[in-house]
Every structure is written in structure tokens, then in C-alpha cells.
Tab-separated table of C-alpha atoms in Angstrom:
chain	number	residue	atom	x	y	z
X	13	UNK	CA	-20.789	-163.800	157.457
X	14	UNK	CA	-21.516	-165.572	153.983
X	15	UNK	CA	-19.597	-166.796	151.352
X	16	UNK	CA	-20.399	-165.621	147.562
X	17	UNK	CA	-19.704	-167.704	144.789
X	18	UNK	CA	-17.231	-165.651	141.944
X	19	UNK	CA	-16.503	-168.106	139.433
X	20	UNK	CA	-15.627	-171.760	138.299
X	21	UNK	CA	-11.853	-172.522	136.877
X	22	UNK	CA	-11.297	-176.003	135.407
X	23	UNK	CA	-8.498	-178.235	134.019
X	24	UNK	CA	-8.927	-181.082	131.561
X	25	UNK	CA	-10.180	-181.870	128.320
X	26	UNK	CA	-13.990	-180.365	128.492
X	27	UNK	CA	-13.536	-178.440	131.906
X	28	UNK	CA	-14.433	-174.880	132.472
X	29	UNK	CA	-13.589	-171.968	133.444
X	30	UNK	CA	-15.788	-168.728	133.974
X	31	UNK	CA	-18.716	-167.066	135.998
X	32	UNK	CA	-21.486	-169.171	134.167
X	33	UNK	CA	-23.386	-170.606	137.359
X	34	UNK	CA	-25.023	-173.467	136.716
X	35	UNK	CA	-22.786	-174.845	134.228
X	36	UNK	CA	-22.724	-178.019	132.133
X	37	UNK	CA	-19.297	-179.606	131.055
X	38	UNK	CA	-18.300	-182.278	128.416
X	39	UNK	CA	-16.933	-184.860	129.950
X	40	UNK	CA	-13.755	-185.803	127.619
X	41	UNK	CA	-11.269	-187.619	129.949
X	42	UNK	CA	-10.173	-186.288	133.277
X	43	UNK	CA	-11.125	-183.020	134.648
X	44	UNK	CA	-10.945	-181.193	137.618
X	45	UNK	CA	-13.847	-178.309	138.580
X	46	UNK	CA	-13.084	-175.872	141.001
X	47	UNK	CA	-15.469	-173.614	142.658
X	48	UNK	CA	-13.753	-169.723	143.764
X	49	UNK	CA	-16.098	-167.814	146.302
X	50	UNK	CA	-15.261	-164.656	148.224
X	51	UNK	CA	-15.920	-163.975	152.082
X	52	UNK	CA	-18.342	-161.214	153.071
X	53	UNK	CA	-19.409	-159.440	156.318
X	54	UNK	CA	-22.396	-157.952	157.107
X	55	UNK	CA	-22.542	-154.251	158.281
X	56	UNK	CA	-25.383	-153.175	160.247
X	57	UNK	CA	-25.985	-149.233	159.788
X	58	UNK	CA	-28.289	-148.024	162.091
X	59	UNK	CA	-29.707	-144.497	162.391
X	60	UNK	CA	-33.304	-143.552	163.153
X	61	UNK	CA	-33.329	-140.917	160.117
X	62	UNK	CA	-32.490	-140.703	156.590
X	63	UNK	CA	-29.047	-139.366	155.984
X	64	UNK	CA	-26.969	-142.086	155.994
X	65	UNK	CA	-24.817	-144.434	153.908
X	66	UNK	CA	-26.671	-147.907	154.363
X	67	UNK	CA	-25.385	-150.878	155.336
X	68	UNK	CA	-25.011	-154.107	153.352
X	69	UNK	CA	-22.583	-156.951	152.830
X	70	UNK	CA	-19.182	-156.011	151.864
X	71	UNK	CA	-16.132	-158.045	150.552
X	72	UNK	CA	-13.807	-159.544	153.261
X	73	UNK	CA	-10.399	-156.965	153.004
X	74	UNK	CA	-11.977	-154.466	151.053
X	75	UNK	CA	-12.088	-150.741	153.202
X	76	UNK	CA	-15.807	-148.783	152.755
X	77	UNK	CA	-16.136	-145.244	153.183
X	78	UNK	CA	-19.625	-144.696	155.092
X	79	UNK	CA	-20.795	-141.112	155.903
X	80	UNK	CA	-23.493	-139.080	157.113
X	81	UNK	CA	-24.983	-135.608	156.104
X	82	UNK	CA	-24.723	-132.764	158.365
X	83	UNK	CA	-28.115	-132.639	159.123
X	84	UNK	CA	-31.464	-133.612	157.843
X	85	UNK	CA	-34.538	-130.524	157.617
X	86	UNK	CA	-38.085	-132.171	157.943
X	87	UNK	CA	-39.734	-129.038	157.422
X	88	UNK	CA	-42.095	-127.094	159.750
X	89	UNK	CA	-38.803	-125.909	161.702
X	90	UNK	CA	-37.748	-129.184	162.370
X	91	UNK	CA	-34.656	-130.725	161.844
X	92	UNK	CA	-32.015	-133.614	163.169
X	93	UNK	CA	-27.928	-132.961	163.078
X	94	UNK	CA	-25.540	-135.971	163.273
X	95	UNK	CA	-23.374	-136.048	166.187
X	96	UNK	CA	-20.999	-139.039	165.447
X	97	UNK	CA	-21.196	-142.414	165.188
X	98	UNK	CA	-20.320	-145.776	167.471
X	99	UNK	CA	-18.615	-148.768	166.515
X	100	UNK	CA	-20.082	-151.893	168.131
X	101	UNK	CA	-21.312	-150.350	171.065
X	102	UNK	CA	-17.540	-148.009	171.494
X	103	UNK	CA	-17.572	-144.207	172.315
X	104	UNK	CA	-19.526	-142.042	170.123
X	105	UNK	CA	-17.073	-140.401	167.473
X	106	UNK	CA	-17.690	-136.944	166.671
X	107	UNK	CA	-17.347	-137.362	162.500
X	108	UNK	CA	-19.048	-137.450	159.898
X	109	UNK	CA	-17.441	-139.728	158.135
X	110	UNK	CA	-15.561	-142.933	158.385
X	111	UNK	CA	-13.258	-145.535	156.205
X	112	UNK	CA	-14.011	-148.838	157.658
X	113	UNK	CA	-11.779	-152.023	157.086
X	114	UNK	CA	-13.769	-155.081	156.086
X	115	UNK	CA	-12.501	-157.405	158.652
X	116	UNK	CA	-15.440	-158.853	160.062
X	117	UNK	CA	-19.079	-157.846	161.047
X	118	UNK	CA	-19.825	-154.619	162.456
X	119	UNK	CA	-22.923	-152.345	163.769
X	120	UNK	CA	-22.540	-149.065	163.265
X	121	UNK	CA	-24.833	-146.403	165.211
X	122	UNK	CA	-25.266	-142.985	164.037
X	123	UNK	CA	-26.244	-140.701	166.479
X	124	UNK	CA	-28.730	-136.915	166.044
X	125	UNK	CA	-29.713	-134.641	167.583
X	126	UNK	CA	-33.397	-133.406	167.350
X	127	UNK	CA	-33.470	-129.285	166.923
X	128	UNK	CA	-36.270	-127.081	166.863
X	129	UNK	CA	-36.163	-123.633	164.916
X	130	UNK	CA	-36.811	-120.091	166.927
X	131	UNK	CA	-37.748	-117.814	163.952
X	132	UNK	CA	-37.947	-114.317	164.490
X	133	UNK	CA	-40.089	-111.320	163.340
X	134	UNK	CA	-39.326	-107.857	164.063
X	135	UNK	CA	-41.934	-104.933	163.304
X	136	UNK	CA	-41.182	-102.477	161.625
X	137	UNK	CA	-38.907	-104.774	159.520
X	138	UNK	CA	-36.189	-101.970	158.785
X	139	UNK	CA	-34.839	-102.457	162.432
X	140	UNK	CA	-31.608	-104.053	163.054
X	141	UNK	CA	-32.404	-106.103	166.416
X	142	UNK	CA	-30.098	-108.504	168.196
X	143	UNK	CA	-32.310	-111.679	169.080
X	144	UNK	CA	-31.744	-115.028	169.512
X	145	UNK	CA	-33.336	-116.868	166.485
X	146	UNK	CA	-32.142	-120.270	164.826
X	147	UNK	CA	-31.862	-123.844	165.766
X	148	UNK	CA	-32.050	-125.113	169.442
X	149	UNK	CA	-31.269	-128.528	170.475
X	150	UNK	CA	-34.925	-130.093	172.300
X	151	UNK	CA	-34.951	-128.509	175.843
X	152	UNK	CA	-33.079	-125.662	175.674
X	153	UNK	CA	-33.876	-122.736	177.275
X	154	UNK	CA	-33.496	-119.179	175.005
X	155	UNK	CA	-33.326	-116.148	177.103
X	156	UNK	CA	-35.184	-113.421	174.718
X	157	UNK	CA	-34.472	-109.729	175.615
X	158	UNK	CA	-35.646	-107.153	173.215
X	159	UNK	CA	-33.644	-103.405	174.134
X	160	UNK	CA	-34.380	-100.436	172.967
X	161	UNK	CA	-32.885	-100.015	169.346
X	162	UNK	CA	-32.125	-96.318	167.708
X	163	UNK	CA	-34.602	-94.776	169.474
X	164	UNK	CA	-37.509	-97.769	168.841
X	165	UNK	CA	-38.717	-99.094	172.103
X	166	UNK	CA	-39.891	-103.002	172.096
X	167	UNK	CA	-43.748	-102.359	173.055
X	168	UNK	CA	-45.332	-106.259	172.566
X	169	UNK	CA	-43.116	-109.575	172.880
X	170	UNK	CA	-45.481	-112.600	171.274
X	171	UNK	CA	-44.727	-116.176	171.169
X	172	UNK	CA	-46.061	-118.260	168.790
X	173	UNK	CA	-49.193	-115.150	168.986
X	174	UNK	CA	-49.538	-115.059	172.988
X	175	UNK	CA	-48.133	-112.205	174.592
X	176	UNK	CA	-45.023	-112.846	176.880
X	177	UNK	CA	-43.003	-110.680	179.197
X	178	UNK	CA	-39.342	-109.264	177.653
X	179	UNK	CA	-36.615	-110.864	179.486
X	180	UNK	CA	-38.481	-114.250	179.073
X	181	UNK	CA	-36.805	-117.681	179.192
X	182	UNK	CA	-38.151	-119.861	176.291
X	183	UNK	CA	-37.983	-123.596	176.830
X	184	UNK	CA	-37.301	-125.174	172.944
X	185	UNK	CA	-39.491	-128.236	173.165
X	186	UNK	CA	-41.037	-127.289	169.975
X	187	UNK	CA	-40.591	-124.802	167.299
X	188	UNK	CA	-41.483	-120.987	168.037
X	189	UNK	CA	-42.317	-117.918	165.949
X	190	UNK	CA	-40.892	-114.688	168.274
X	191	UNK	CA	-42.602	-111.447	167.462
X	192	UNK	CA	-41.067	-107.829	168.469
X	193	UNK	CA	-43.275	-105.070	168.101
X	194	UNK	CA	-41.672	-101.804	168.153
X	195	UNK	CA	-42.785	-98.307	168.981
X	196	UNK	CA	-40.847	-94.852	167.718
X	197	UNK	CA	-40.203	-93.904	171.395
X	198	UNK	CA	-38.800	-90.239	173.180
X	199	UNK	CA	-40.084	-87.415	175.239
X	200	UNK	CA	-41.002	-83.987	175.181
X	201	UNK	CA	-40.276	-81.023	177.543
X	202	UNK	CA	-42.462	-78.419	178.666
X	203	UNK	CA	-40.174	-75.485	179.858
X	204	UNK	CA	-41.996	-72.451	182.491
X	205	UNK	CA	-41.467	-69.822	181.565
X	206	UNK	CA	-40.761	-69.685	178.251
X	207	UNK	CA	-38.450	-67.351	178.585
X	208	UNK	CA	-36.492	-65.168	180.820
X	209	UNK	CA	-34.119	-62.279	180.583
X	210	UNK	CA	-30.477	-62.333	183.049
X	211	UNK	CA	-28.134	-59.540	183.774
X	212	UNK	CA	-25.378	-59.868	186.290
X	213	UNK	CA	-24.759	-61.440	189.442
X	214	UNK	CA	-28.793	-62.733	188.964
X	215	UNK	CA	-30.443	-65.874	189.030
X	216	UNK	CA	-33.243	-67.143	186.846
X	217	UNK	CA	-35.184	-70.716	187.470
X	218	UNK	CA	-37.402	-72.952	185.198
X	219	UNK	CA	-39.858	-75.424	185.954
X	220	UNK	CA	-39.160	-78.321	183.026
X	221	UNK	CA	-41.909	-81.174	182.959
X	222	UNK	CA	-40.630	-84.318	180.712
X	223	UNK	CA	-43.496	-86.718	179.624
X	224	UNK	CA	-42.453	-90.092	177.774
X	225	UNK	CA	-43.437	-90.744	174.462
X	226	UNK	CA	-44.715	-94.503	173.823
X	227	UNK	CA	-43.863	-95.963	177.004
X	228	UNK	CA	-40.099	-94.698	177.368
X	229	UNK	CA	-38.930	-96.245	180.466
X	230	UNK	CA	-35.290	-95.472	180.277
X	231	UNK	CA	-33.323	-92.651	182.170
X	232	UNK	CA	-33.032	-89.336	180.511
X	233	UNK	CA	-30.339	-86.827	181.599
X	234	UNK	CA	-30.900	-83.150	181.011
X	235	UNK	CA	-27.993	-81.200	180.176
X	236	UNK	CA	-27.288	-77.303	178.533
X	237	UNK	CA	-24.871	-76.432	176.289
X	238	UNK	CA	-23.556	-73.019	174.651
X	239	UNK	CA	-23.944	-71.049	177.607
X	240	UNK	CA	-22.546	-67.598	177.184
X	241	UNK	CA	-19.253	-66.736	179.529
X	242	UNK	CA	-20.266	-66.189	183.424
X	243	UNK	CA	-23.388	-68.390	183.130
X	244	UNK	CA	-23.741	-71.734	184.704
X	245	UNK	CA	-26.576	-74.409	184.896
X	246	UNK	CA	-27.421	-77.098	187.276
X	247	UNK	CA	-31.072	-79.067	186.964
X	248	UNK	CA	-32.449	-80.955	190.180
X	249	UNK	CA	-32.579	-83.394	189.634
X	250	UNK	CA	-30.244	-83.419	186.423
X	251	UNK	CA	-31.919	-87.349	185.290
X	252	UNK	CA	-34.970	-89.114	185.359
X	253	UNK	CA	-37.499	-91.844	184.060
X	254	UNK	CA	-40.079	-90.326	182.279
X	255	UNK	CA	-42.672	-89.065	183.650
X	256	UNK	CA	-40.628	-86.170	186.057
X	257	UNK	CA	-40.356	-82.857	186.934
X	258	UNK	CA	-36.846	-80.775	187.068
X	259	UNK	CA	-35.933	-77.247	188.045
X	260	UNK	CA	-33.200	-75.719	185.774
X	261	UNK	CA	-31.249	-72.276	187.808
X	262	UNK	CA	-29.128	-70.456	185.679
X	263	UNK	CA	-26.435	-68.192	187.810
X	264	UNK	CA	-24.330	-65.272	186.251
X	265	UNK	CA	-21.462	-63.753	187.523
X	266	UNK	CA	-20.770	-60.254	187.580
X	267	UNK	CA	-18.870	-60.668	184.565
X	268	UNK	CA	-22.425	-61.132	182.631
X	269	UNK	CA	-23.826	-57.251	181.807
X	270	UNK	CA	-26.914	-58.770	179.847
């Protein structure tokens, strides 16, 4: 707490009256000199990053609006975001800003969070991939699962350049750079024989061999379609992870005559 002085106002041949501090007056007969100050508290503003309106003394009465930014970038995927602030040691309030009524000293304590950045890179950079990147508060653990995307299979999952196993928990205790590497992924079929001719109330099997193609590790199921009327089809097994073998039987009735 201090008091400021404001002005003089006088009475009396020779007094004065203004903001002049020191002053000299011409004594002329009786006066009377009278000193005006103004009360002032002191507002403590404490936050342990830029961001911040800054404290200072402030006039007895008067209301101040202090604020904070929503966050504060430091660069090399880095950054703090204000949580609130604390009156006087009181509950954290979750604002950003405040209108404060001079009344007497106060400390006010803004509080951040630190976050680290998880930037992602996807190759080839045409895919659209659902991943986890942005801002993490310190600590936090990012699950990072890369799925197979329009026929693209993930092939490599690097952090920050060392290679990790998809479906990895990532612990956010500093910033990351998450690399997908993707491979054009499928299968082909060899079919034995190549061909076969079916009349009536006959059956005719195939030997089908499916190889992946970059890795595919996901179930393909084998299906026909467009059979003519009185044929059916059943593969055994009808599904698989690449690399299997199937045998395809077609049956037709004795409503088939070629």
C-alpha cells in the first residue's frame, strides 16, 4: 500500500493550487496549503511465462481488467496454454480473463500448462490417414495405430527416425515427429486349371493359390458372381490371410445342358 501525491489546493492571498511539486508560494497574509494524495495497492501478477497482463500499483476503487493469452508457442513444438488463474492462494479459475476491484493488495497466479507437439508425416502424402497428431499436455500417453487406408498398407511406423511397432503407446515427454510409410498393398490368384468345360448334373474343381502383395495381412474372402442358372459355387475354405490355398467346386444341375 502507498500513498501518491495528486496535487496541492490553497486558500489565501499567495496560496496555490495545482500539481506543481515542489512549489514555492508568496507569502501575502494568511494561507492555508493543502496536500491531496490518492491510495494505491499493489498487485502481484505472477506467471512463469510471458502472456500476461503485469502487475503494478493501481488506484484504490478503481476496477482493472487483467488477462491472459490462450497460449504462448516457443517454437520447436513447444508451447504453454493458460489454465486459469488464483486469487490469493483461492481455487484456480478456469478464465482467461478477469475485472478486479481495487480494494486492497492482491497476488494473482496464472497457471499453464506445458504441451508438446506430435507432428505427423504420412508417405505417400496423397493419403488421407486418421492419426493422432497435435498438442499433448507433458506425460501423456498417444496410442498411434496406422490401418490399412484404400488399399495402402502401413509398412514402417518411425518415431522421431527409430522404427516402432504400430499399435504403439507414445509417452509425450517431449515433442515427436511420427512417420507412416505406406505400401500399395493386394493379392493375386493363381487359378488350376485355367479353365474347364461343365455340362449337366457335373462337377468341376479348381485349385486357387492367393499370395499377398506387400505384406497384406488382412482376411480376404473369395466369392463368384454371374453364375449361369443351375450352377453353384462354394470355396474351402471361402477366406483367408494371405498366403493360402482354396479349392473352388462348381455343381450344375440337370437343368445346365452346357
Amino acid at each position: 500500500t502507498r500513498y501518491v501525491f495528486t496535487s496541492w489546493t490553497g486558500s489565501g492571498p499567495g496560496s496555490y493550487s495545482g500539481q506543481e511539486n515542489p512549489t514555492a508560494v508568496t507569502v501575502e497574509g494568511p494561507i492555508v496549503q493543502t496536500a491531496l494524495w490518492k491510495k494505491q495497492f499493489f498487485i502481484v501478477v505472477e506467471s512463469p511465462v510471458s502472456g500476461a497482463t503485469k502487475g503494478g500499483w493501481y488506484d484504490a476503487g478503481t476496477n482493472v481488467n487483467l488477462n491472459a493469452t490462450s497460449f504462448i508457442t516457443l517454437g520447436n513444438g513447444t508451447r504453454f496454454v493458460a489454465l486459469g488463474y488464483s486469487i490469493d492462494g483461492q481455487p484456480t479459475v478456469k478464465e482467461l480473463a478477469l475485472k478486479l476491484q481495487i480494494e486492497n493488495p492482491r497476488i494473482i497466479k496464472w497457471q499453464w500448462a506445458r504441451q508438446y507437439l506430435l507432428d505427423v508425416k504420412v508417405l505417400p502424402g496423397n493419403l488421407t490417414v486418421s492419426l493422432p497428431a497435435g498438442w499433448y499436455n507433458v506425460g501423456e500417453s498417444v496410442l498411434v495405430s496406422a490401418s490399412i487406408v484404400n488399399g495402402y498398407l502401413p509398412q514402417s511406423v518411425l518415431l522421431d527416425g527409430r522404427t516402432i511397432p504400430n499399435n504403439s503407446i507414445v509417452s509425450m515427454n517431449t515433442p515427436h515427429l511420427l512417420t507412416v510409410l505406406y505400401n500399395k498393398t493386394g493379392f493375386t490368384m493363381k487359378v488350376e486349371p485355367s479353365s474347364r468345360i461343365i455340362s449337366y448334373d457335373r462337377i468341376a474343381n479348381y485349385s486357387i493359390t492367393i499370395e499377398p502383395i506387400n505384406g497384406l495381412d488382412r482376411f480376404v474372402t473369395l466369392n463368384v458372381s454371374g453364375l449361369p442358372k443351375g450352377v453353384t459355387a462354394l470355396f474351402d475354405p471361402a477366406a483367408g490371410i494371405p498366403p493360402f490355398k482354396t479349392q473352388l467346386r462348381f455343381t450344375a444341375s440337370d437343368v445346365v445342358r452346357t
